[in-house]
Amino acid sequence: MILRMTNVHLPIEQNESSLSETIVRQLGISEEDVLSWRILRKSLDARNRYSLQFVYSLAVELCEGVAGSKTWTNLPNTSYYNHKSFDDPSPGTGELEDRPVIVGSGPAGLLAAYYLSKKGYSPLVLERGDAVKQRVAAVREFDRGGNFDRENNYLFGEGGAGCFSDGKLTCRMTGPDVDWVLESFVECGGKESILYEHRPHLGSNKLPMICRNFRRKIEEFGGEYRFNCCVDKLDVADGKVRGLHTSSGYIKASQVILGIGHSARDTYEMLYELGVPMFQKPFQLGLRIEQPQEQINQHKYGNPEYEQILGAADYSLITKGKRDLYTFCMCAGGFVIPSISEPEMFCTNGMSRSRHDTPYANSGLMVTLNPKEFGSSHPLAGVEIQRQYERIAYEIGRGNYLCPIQTASDFLNQKPSTDPGIDSSYERGTVPADLSQVLPGAVVRAIREGLPLLDERWRGEFLKNATLVGPEMRGSAPVRLQRDRETRQTDGFAGLYPVGEGAGYAGGIITAAVDGLRSAKTIASCFAPLAAH
């Protein structure tokens, strides 16, 4: 019998092995009565910053002799643990003439390919950019001042935008599909603690290796990658997908998983011209705030020793108002990076390495823009809003992808910053600016109204020494591709499975990965593996 114990507290200074003693004490049994235990969930209780504690949920397996000795559910925070198993569908009977094709190697496409390859479907993964080794080199060259490469950058290339998105695996979803995705990350080099941490994090320095490991396993299972292969057009006849016209030639395919990411604007335009139904959706945009990491640590940790145990502190904040303002993708000990998919445009993002070892903290300051504010009924009107302000930011950056920057105090006082020496982690360089130029007026007002409220909540320690950069335009996709709830395919385009953030159905690495997995499972439930033919 397995019990679930929740709300188990442990001072952060105490070794995790002492959980055994806590289990025995709280259940009123001996050590010999416990066959095994494991952590299901681990989070930090920081309500009292002078007495931080970890809070655990545990699965505890009891030996047969003691299992029926009492009604365990009468004990506080104790219940029977009924683990839901992963729904792995039996292979379908339909015959695939060609292997499934997966467009994009970001989290959605990656996990779809991983599942299908393990099941014998030999998927073909098309990636418009390069393999991760060459992609990393291109990114580093750009950071040092080199030319922009429109196919190998922080958004395109092996691993997609997720490869340089800091590696946060935080997800509000739970269940067997989420567990399968996290276990797959562990199989491909991720640390085991991501299986139970409340805010699991891999680090942007680890993700390229993990993406490479996924690829090698996919290839071992019979899958294939084609790099520098951009999809130019879908071949559709009689309402069914027949193949893809690509920069590397024509590829025959009847089952296509479309994991293009939220920045493949040229692909959006191709799909729109082809008649793929798509709709406007709300999207998030704003600025990125940067603060000294030590300042964040001092606010969050009352005891200086906590920093040695916990590392760089993070935060997640929201303030309610006429328009909510919330922090997004907080990167403790991180960097501000460019988030650019088209030349002569500029916007920002953030990332941090696994060790969170820079002196800077940064986070998005995001506001939601609704379709009624887009100014047009065109499905891609939100994309044009992104482009409009990214062009302005590029021009402010002197045509060299410098990052517009402004002190928080200047922004709030509606005063352009002029000091060229404002400190930032953005490697390519910054230029002092008036950031009200790089966002719609309603968004600027929301940030100006919300920032003082966040600072008040932190007793004046949030905006102290803070700078702002921007714009931040890629919080989510401004468009959703239509798909049927049951078949997961687009009406009138049988065999087309839009997935992930780019399709408008996810908001992060894990949700995108789960979305790709579920479409892969749908294909597997309908068709027999290629090896069975």
Coordinates of N, CA and C in Angstrom, one line a residue, residues 47 188 251 298 493:
R47 N 7.3 32.5 3.4 CA 6.4 33.5 4.0 C 7.1 34.2 5.2
C188 N 17.1 12.3 -21.2 CA 18.0 12.9 -22.2 C 19.0 13.9 -21.5
I251 N 8.5 16.9 -50.2 CA 8.5 15.8 -49.3 C 7.0 15.3 -49.2
Q298 N 18.7 39.8 -0.9 CA 18.5 40.5 0.4 C 17.1 40.6 0.8
F493 N -8.2 20.4 -43.7 CA -6.7 20.1 -43.9 C -6.4 18.8 -43.1

